[in-house]
PDB file of C-alpha atoms in Angstrom:
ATOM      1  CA  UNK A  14     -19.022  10.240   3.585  1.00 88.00           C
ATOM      2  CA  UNK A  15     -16.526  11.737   1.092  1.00 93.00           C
ATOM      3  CA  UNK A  16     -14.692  15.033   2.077  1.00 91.00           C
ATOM      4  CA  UNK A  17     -13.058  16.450  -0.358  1.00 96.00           C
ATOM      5  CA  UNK A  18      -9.359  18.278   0.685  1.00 95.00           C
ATOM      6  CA  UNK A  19      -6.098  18.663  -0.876  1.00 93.00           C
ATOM      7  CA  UNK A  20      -7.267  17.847  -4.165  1.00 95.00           C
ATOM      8  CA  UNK A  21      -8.447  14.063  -2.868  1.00 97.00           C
ATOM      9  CA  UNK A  22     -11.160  12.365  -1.951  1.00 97.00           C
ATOM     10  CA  UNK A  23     -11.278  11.376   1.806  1.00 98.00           C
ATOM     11  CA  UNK A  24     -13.188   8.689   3.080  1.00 98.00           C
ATOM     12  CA  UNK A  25     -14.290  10.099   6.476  1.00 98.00           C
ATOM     13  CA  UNK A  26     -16.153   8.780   9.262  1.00 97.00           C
ATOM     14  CA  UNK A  27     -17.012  11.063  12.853  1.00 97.00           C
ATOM     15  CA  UNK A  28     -18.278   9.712  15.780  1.00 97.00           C
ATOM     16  CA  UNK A  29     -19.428  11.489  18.635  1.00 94.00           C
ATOM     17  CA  UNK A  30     -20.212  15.429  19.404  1.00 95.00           C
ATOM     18  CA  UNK A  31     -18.677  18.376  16.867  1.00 94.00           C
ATOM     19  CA  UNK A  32     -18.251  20.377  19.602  1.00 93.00           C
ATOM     20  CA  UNK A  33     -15.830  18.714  21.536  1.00 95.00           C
ATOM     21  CA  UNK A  34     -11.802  18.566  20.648  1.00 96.00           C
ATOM     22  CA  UNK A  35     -11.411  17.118  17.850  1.00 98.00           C
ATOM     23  CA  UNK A  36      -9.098  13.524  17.211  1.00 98.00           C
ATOM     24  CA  UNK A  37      -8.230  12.920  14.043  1.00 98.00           C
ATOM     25  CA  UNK A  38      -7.167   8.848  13.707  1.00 98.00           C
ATOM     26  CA  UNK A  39      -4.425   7.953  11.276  1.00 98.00           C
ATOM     27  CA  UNK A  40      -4.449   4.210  10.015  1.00 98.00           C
ATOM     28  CA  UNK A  41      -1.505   2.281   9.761  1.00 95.00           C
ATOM     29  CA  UNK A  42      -0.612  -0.377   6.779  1.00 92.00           C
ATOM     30  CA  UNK A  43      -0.756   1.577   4.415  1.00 93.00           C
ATOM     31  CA  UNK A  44      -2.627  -0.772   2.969  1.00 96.00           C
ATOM     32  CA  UNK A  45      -5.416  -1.601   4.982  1.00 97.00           C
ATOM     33  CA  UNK A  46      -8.240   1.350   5.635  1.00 97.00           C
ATOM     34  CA  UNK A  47      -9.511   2.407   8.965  1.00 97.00           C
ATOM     35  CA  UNK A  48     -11.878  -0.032   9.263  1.00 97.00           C
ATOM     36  CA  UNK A  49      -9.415  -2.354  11.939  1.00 97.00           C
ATOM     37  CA  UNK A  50      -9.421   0.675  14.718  1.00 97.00           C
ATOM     38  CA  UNK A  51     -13.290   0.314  15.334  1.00 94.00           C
ATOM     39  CA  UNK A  52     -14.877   0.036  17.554  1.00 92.00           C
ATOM     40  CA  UNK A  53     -12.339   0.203  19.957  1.00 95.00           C
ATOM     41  CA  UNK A  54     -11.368   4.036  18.747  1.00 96.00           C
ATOM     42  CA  UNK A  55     -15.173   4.734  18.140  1.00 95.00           C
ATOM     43  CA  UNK A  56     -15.754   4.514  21.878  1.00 96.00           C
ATOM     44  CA  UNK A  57     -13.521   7.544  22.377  1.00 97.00           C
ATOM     45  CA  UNK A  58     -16.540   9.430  21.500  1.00 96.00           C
ATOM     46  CA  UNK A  59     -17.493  10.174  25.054  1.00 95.00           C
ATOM     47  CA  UNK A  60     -14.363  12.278  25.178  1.00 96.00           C
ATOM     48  CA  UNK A  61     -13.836  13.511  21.734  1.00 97.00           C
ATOM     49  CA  UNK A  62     -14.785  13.876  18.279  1.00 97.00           C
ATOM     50  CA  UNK A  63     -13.689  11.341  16.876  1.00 98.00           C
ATOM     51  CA  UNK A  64     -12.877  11.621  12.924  1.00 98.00           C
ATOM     52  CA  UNK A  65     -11.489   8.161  10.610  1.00 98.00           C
ATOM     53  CA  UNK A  66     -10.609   8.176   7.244  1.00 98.00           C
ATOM     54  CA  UNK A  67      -9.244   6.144   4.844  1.00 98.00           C
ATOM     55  CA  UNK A  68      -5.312   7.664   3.584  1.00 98.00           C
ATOM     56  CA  UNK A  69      -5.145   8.457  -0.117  1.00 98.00           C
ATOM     57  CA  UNK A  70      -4.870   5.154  -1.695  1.00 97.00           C
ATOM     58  CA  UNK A  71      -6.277   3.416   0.982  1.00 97.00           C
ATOM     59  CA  UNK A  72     -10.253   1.962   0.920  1.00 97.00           C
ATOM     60  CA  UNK A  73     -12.798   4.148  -0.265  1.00 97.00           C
ATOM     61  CA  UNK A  74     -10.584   7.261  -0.622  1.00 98.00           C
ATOM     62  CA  UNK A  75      -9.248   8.377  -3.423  1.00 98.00           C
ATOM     63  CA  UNK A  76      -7.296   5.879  -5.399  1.00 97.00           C
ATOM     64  CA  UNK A  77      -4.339   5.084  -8.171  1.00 97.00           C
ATOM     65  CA  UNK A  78      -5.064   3.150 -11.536  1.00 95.00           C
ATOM     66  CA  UNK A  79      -6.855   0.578 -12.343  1.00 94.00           C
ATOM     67  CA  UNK A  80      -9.258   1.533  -9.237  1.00 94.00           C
ATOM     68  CA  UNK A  81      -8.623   5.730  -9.486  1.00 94.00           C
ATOM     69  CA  UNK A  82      -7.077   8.611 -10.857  1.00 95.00           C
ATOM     70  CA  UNK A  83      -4.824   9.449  -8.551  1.00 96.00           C
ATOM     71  CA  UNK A  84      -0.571   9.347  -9.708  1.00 96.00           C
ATOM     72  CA  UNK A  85       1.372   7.170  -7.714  1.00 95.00           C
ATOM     73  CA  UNK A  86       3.850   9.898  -6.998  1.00 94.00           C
ATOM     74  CA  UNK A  87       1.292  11.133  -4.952  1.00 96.00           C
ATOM     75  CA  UNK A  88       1.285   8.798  -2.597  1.00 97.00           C
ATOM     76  CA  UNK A  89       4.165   9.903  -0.838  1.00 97.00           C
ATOM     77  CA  UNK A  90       4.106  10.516   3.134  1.00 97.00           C
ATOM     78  CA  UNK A  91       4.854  13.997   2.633  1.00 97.00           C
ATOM     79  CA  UNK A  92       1.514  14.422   1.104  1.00 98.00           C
ATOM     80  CA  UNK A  93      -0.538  12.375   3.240  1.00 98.00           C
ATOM     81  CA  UNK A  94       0.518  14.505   6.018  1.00 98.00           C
ATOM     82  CA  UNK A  95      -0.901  17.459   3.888  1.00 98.00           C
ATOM     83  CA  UNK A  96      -4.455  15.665   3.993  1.00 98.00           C
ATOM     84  CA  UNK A  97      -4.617  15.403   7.855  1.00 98.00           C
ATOM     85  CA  UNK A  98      -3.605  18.678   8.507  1.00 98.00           C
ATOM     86  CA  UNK A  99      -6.046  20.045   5.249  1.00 98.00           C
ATOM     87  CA  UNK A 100      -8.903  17.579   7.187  1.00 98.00           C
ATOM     88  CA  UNK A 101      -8.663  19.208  10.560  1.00 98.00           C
ATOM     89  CA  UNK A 102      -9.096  22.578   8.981  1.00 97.00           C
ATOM     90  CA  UNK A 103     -11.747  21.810   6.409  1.00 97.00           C
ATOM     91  CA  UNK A 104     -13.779  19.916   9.144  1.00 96.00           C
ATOM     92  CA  UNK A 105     -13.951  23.545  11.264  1.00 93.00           C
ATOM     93  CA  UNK A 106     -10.813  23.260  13.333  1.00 94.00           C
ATOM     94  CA  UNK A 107      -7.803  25.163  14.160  1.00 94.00           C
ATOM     95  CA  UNK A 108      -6.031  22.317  15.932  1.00 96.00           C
ATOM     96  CA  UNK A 109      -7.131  18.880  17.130  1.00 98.00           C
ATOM     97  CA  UNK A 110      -5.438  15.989  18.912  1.00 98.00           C
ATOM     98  CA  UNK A 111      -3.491  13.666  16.055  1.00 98.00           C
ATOM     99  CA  UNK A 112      -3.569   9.636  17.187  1.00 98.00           C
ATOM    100  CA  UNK A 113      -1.680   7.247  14.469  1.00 98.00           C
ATOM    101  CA  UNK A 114      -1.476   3.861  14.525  1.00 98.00           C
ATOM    102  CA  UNK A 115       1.436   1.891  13.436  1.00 97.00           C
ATOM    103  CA  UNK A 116       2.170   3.892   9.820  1.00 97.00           C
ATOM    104  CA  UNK A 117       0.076   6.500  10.724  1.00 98.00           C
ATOM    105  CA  UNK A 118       2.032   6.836  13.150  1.00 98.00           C
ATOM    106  CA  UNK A 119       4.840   7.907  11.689  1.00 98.00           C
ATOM    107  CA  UNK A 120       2.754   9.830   9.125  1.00 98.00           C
ATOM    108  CA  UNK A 121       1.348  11.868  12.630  1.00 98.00           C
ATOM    109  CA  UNK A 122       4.793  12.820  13.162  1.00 98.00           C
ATOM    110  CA  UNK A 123       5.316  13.934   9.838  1.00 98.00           C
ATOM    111  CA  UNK A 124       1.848  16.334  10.382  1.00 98.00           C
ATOM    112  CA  UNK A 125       4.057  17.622  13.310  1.00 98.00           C
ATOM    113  CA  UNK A 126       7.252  18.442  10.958  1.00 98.00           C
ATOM    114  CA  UNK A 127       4.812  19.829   8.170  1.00 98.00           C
ATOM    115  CA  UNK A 128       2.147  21.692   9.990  1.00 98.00           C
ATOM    116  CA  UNK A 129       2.814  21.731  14.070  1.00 97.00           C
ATOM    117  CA  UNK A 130       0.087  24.712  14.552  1.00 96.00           C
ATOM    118  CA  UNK A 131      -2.327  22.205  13.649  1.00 97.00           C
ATOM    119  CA  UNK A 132      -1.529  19.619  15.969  1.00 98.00           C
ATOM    120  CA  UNK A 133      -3.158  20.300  19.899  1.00 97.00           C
ATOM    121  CA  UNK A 134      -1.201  16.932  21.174  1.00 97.00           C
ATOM    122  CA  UNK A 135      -0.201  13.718  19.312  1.00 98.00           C
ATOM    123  CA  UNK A 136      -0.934  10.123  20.239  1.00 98.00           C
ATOM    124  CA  UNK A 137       1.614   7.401  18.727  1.00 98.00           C
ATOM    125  CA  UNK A 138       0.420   4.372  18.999  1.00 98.00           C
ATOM    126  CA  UNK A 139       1.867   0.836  18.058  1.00 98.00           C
ATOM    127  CA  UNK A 140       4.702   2.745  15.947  1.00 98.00           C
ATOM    128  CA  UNK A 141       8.212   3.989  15.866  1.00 97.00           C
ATOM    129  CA  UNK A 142      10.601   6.832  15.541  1.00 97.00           C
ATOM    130  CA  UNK A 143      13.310   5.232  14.493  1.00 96.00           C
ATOM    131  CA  UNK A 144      14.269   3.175  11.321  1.00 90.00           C
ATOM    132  CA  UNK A 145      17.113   0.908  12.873  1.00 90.00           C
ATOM    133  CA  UNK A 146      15.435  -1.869  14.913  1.00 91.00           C
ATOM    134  CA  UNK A 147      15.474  -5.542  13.231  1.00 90.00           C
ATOM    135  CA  UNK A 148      18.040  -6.411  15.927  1.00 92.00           C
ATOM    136  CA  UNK A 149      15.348  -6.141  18.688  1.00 93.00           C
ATOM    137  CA  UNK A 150      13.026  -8.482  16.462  1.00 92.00           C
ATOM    138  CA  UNK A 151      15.870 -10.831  15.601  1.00 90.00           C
ATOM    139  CA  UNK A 152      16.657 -11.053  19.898  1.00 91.00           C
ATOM    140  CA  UNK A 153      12.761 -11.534  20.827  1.00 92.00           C
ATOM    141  CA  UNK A 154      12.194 -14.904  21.586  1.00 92.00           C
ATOM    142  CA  UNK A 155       8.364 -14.123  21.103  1.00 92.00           C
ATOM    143  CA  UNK A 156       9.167 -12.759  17.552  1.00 93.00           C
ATOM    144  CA  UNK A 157      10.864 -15.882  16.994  1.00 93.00           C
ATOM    145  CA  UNK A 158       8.638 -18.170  18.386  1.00 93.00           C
ATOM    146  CA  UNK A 159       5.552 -16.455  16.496  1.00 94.00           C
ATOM    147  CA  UNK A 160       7.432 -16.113  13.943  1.00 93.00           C
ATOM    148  CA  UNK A 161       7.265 -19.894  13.453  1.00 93.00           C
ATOM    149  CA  UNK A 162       3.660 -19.947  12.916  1.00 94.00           C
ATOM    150  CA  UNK A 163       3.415 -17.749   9.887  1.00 94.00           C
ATOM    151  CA  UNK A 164       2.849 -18.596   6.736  1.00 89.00           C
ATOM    152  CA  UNK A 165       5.628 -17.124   4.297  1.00 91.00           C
ATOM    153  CA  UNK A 166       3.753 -14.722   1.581  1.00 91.00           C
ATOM    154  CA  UNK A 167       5.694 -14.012  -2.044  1.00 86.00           C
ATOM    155  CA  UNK A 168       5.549 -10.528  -3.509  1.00 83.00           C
ATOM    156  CA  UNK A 169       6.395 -12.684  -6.885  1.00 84.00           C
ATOM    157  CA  UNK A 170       2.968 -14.862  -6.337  1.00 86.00           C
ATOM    158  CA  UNK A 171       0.789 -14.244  -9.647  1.00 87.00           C
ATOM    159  CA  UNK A 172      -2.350 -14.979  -7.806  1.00 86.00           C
ATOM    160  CA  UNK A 173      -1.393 -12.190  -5.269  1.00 90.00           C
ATOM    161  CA  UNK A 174       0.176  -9.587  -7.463  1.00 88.00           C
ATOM    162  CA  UNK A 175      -0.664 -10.543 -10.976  1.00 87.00           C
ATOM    163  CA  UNK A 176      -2.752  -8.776 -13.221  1.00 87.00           C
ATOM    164  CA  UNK A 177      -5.884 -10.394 -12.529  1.00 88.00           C
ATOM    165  CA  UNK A 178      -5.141 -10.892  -8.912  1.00 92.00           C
ATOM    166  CA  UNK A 179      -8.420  -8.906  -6.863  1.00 94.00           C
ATOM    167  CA  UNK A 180      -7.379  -5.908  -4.942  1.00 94.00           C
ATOM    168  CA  UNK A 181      -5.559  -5.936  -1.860  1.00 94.00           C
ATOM    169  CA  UNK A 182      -4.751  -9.373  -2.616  1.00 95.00           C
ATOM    170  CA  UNK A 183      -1.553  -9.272  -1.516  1.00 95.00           C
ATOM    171  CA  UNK A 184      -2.046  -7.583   1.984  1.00 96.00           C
ATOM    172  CA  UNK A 185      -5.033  -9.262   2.770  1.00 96.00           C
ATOM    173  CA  UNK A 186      -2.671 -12.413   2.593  1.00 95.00           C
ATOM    174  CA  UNK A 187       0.011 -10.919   4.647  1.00 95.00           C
ATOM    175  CA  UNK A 188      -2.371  -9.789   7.105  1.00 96.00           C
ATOM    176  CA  UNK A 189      -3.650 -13.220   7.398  1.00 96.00           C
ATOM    177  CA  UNK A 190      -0.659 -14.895   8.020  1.00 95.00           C
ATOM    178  CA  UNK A 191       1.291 -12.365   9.966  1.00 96.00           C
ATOM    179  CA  UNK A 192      -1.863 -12.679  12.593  1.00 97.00           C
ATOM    180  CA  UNK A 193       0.312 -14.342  15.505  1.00 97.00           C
ATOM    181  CA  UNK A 194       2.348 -11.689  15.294  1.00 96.00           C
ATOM    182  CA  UNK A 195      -0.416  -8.951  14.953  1.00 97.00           C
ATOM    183  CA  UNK A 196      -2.111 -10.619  18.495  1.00 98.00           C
ATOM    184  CA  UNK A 197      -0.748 -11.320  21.653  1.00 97.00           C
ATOM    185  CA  UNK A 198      -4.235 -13.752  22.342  1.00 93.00           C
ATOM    186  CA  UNK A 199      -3.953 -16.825  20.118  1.00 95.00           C
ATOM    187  CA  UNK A 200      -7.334 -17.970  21.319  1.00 95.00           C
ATOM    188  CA  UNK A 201      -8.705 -14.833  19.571  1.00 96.00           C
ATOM    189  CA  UNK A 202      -7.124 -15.292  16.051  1.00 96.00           C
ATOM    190  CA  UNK A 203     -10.408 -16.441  14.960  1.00 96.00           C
ATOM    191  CA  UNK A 204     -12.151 -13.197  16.152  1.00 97.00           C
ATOM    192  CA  UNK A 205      -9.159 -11.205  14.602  1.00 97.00           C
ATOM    193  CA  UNK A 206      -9.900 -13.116  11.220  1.00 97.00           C
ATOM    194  CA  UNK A 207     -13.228 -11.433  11.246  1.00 97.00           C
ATOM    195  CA  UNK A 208     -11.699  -8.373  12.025  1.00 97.00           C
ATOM    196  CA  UNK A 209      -9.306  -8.985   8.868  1.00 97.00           C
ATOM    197  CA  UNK A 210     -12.517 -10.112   6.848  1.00 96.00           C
ATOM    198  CA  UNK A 211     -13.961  -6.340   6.940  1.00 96.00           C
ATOM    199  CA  UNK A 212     -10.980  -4.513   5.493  1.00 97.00           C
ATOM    200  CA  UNK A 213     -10.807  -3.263   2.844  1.00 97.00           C
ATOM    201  CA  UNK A 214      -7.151  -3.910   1.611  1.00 97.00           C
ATOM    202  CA  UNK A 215      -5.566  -1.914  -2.019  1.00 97.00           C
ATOM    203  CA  UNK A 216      -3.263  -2.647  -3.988  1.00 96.00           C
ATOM    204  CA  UNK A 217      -2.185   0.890  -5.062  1.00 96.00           C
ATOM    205  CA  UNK A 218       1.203   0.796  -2.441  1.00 95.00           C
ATOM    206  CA  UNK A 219       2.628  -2.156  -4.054  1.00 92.00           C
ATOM    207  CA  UNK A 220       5.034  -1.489  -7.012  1.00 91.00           C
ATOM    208  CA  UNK A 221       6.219   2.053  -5.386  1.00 92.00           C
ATOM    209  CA  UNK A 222       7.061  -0.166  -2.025  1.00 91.00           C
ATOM    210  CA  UNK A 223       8.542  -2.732  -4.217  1.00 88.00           C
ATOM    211  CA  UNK A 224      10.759  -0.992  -6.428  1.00 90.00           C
ATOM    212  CA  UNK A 225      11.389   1.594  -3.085  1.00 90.00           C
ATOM    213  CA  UNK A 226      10.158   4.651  -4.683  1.00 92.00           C
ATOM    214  CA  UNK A 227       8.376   5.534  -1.398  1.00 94.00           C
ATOM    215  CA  UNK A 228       9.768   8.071   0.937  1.00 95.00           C
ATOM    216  CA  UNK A 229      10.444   7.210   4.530  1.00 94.00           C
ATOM    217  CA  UNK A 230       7.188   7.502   6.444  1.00 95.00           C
ATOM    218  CA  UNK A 231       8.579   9.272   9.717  1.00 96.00           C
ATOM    219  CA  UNK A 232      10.444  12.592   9.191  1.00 96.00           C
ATOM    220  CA  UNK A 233      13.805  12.815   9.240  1.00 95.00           C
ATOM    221  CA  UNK A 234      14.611  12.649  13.131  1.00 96.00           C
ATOM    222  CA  UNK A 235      11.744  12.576  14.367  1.00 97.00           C
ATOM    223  CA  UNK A 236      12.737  12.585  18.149  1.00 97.00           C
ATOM    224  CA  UNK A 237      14.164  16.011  17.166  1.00 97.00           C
ATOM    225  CA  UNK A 238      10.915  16.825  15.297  1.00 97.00           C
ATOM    226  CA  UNK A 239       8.782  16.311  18.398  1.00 97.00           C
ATOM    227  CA  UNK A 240      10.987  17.877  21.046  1.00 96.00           C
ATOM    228  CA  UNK A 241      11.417  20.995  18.817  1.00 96.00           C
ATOM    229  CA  UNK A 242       7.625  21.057  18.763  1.00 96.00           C
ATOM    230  CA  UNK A 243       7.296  20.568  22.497  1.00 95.00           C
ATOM    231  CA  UNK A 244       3.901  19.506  22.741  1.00 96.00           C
ATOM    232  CA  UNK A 245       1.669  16.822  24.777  1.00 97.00           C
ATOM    233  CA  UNK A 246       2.901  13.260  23.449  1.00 98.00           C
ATOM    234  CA  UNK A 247       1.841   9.978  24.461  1.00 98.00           C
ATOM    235  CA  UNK A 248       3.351   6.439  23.245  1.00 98.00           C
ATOM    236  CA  UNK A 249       1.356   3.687  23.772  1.00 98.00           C
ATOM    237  CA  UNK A 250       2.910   0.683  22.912  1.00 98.00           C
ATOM    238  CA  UNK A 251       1.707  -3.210  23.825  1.00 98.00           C
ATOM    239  CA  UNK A 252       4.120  -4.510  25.558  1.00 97.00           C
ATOM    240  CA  UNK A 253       4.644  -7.990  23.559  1.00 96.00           C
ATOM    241  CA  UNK A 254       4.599  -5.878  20.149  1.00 97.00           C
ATOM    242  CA  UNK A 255       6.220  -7.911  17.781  1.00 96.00           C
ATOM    243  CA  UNK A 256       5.895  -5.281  14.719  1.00 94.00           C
ATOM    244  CA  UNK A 257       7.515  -2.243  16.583  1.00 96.00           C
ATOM    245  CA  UNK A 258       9.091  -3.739  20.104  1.00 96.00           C
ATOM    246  CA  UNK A 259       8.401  -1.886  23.393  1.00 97.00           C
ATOM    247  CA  UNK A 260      12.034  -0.945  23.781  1.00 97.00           C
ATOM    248  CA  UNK A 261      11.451   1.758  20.885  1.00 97.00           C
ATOM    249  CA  UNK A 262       9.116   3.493  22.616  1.00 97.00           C
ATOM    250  CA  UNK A 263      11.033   3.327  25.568  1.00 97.00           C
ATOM    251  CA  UNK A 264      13.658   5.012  24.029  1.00 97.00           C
ATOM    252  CA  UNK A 265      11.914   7.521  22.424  1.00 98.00           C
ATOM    253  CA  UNK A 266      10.415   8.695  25.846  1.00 97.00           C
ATOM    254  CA  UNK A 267      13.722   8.989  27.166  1.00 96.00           C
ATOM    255  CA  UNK A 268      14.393  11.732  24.162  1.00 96.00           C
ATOM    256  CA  UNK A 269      11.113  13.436  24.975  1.00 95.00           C
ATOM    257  CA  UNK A 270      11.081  14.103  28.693  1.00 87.00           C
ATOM    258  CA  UNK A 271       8.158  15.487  28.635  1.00 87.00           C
ATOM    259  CA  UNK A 272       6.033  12.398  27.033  1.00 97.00           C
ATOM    260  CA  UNK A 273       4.171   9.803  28.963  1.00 97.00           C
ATOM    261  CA  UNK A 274       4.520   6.246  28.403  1.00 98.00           C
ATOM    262  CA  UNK A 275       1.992   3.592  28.271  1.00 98.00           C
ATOM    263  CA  UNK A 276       2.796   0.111  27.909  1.00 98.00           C
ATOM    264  CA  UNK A 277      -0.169  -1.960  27.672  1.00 98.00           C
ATOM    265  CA  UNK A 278       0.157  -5.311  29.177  1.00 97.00           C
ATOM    266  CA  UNK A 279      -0.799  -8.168  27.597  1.00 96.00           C
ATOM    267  CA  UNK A 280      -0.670  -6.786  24.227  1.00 98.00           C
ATOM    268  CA  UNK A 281       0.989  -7.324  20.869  1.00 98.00           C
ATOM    269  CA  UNK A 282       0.953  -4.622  17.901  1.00 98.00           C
ATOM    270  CA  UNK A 283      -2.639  -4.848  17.770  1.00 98.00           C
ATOM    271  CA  UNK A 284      -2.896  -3.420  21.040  1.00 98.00           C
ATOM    272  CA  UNK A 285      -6.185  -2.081  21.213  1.00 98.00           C
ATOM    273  CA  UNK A 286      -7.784  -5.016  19.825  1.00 98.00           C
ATOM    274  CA  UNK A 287      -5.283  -7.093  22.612  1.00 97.00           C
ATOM    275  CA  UNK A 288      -6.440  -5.055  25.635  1.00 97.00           C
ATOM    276  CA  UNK A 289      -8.988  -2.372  24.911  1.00 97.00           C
ATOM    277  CA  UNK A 290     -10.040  -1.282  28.311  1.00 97.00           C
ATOM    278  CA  UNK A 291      -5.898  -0.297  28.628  1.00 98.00           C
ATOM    279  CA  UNK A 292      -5.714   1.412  25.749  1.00 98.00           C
ATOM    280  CA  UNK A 293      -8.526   3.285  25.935  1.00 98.00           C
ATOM    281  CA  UNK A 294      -7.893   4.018  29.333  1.00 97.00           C
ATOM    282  CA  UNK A 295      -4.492   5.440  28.517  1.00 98.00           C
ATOM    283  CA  UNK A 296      -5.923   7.714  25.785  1.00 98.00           C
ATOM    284  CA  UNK A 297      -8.561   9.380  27.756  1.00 97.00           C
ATOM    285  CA  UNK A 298      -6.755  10.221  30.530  1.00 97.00           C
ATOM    286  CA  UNK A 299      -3.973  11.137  28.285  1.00 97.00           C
ATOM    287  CA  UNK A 300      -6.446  13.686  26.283  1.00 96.00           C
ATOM    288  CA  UNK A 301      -8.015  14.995  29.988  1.00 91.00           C
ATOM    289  CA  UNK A 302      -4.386  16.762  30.321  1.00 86.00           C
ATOM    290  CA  UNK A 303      -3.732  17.190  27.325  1.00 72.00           C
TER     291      UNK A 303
END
């Protein structure tokens, strides 16, 4: 169903009983929608409820021309934080447990900078604090060795980003052929295809990421943002990540003493699609303490 907040449309999907605390999930891409977190996040229902969405030019919510309305200026980070924090409250909360994956992320600590009375404890999962890192990639012999079986994907391709080129062209492509480095399983890049075949990709982030018109996505120091908040924090990271390596998350727990770390073995970015029973298990007894 559509909730309308912030002057957007939402996407929104809950799972699981109103009455317990609430987690709000924040996608990562921004391109894709939520639809890659199920049903992995879904299952969290037995300890939470559970609310998805689609980010403002993502999916189903609202959307920039040709699809929508909406101006690409609004597309900025700052204002998707807005939306989560406008979503928690317009759903009947005061505060509710933030996860974001990847992106979202980042765009959960920016909910933290913007609005940290809203936020009960914050889950970062599969993302990064920092903006400095392509030396860790360039040093991973996984990287490099996954790396190698990608398929390289041209921002100047007319059948991609041309004017009659179908939506979320472009990402759906670089989803596809990024997959070895998405997974840590290769005998499950056929399953993860399916998984790629239900998203719903846009096109809306394109030109502004292009011609760099977007804001970062993280808040300006965020390790400062989150200690100065001082609340519950977990970082769950796979441990073979190849988008956001391990060793940023490790030093991001060593700014927030009072975080916990997960690192989930056997597991690349696409952690809880890698090792589910992990990551789940790290997020509910995470939210128990919480």
């Amino acid at each position: 169903m559509h909730e309308r907040v912030n002057g957007v449309d939402l996407y929104t999907r809950r799972f699981g009983d109103p009455e317990r605390p609430m987690l709000v999930v924040v996608h990562g891409g921004p391109t894709w929608d939520h639809s890659f977190l199920p049903p992995a996040v879904a299952e969290l229902s037995d300890v939470a409820h559970v609310v998805l969405f689609d980010l403002r030019g993502c999916g189903r919510s609202s959307r920039t021309p040709p699809v929508g309305e909406l101006p690409v200026a609004a597309l900025q980070p700052e204002h998707l934080a807005d939306d989560v924090a406008a979503l928690v409250r317009h759903l009947g909360a005061e505060r509710a447990d933030i996860l974001g994956f990847s992106y979202g992320g980042m765009i959960a600590m920016r909910v933290v900078a913007q609005h940290p009375s809203v936020v009960r404890s914050v889950i970062l999962a599969s993302t990064t604090a920092y903006r400095e890192f392509q030396h860790l990639l360039d040093e991973s012999a996984d990287y490099r060795e996954r790396r190698g079986l990608t398929t390289p994907v041209s921002f100047g391709d007319p059948l991609l980003t041309g004017p009659d080129a179908a939506d979320g062209a472009l990402s759906r492509a670089m989803a596809v052929a990024d997959a070895p480095l998405a997974v840590w399983r290769l005998d499950r890049l056929a399953e993860w295809h399916r998984v790629l075949s239900r998203v719903r990709f846009s096109s809306d982030w394109n030109e502004p990421y292009e011609t760099g018109r977007l804001h970062p996505a993280a808040p300006e120091d965020a390790p400062r943002v989150l200690r100065e908040w001082g609340g519950p924090a977990l970082l769950l990271q796979g441990v073979r990540d190849m988008g956001f390596p391990v060793e940023l998350a490790r030093r991001l727990h060593g700014e927030l003493p009072s975080s916990t770390l997960v690192e989930v073995p056997e597991a690349a970015h696409m952690a809880h699609f890698d090792n589910p029973d992990a990551w789940l298990s790290a997020i509910r007894a995470f939210l128990s303490r919480a």
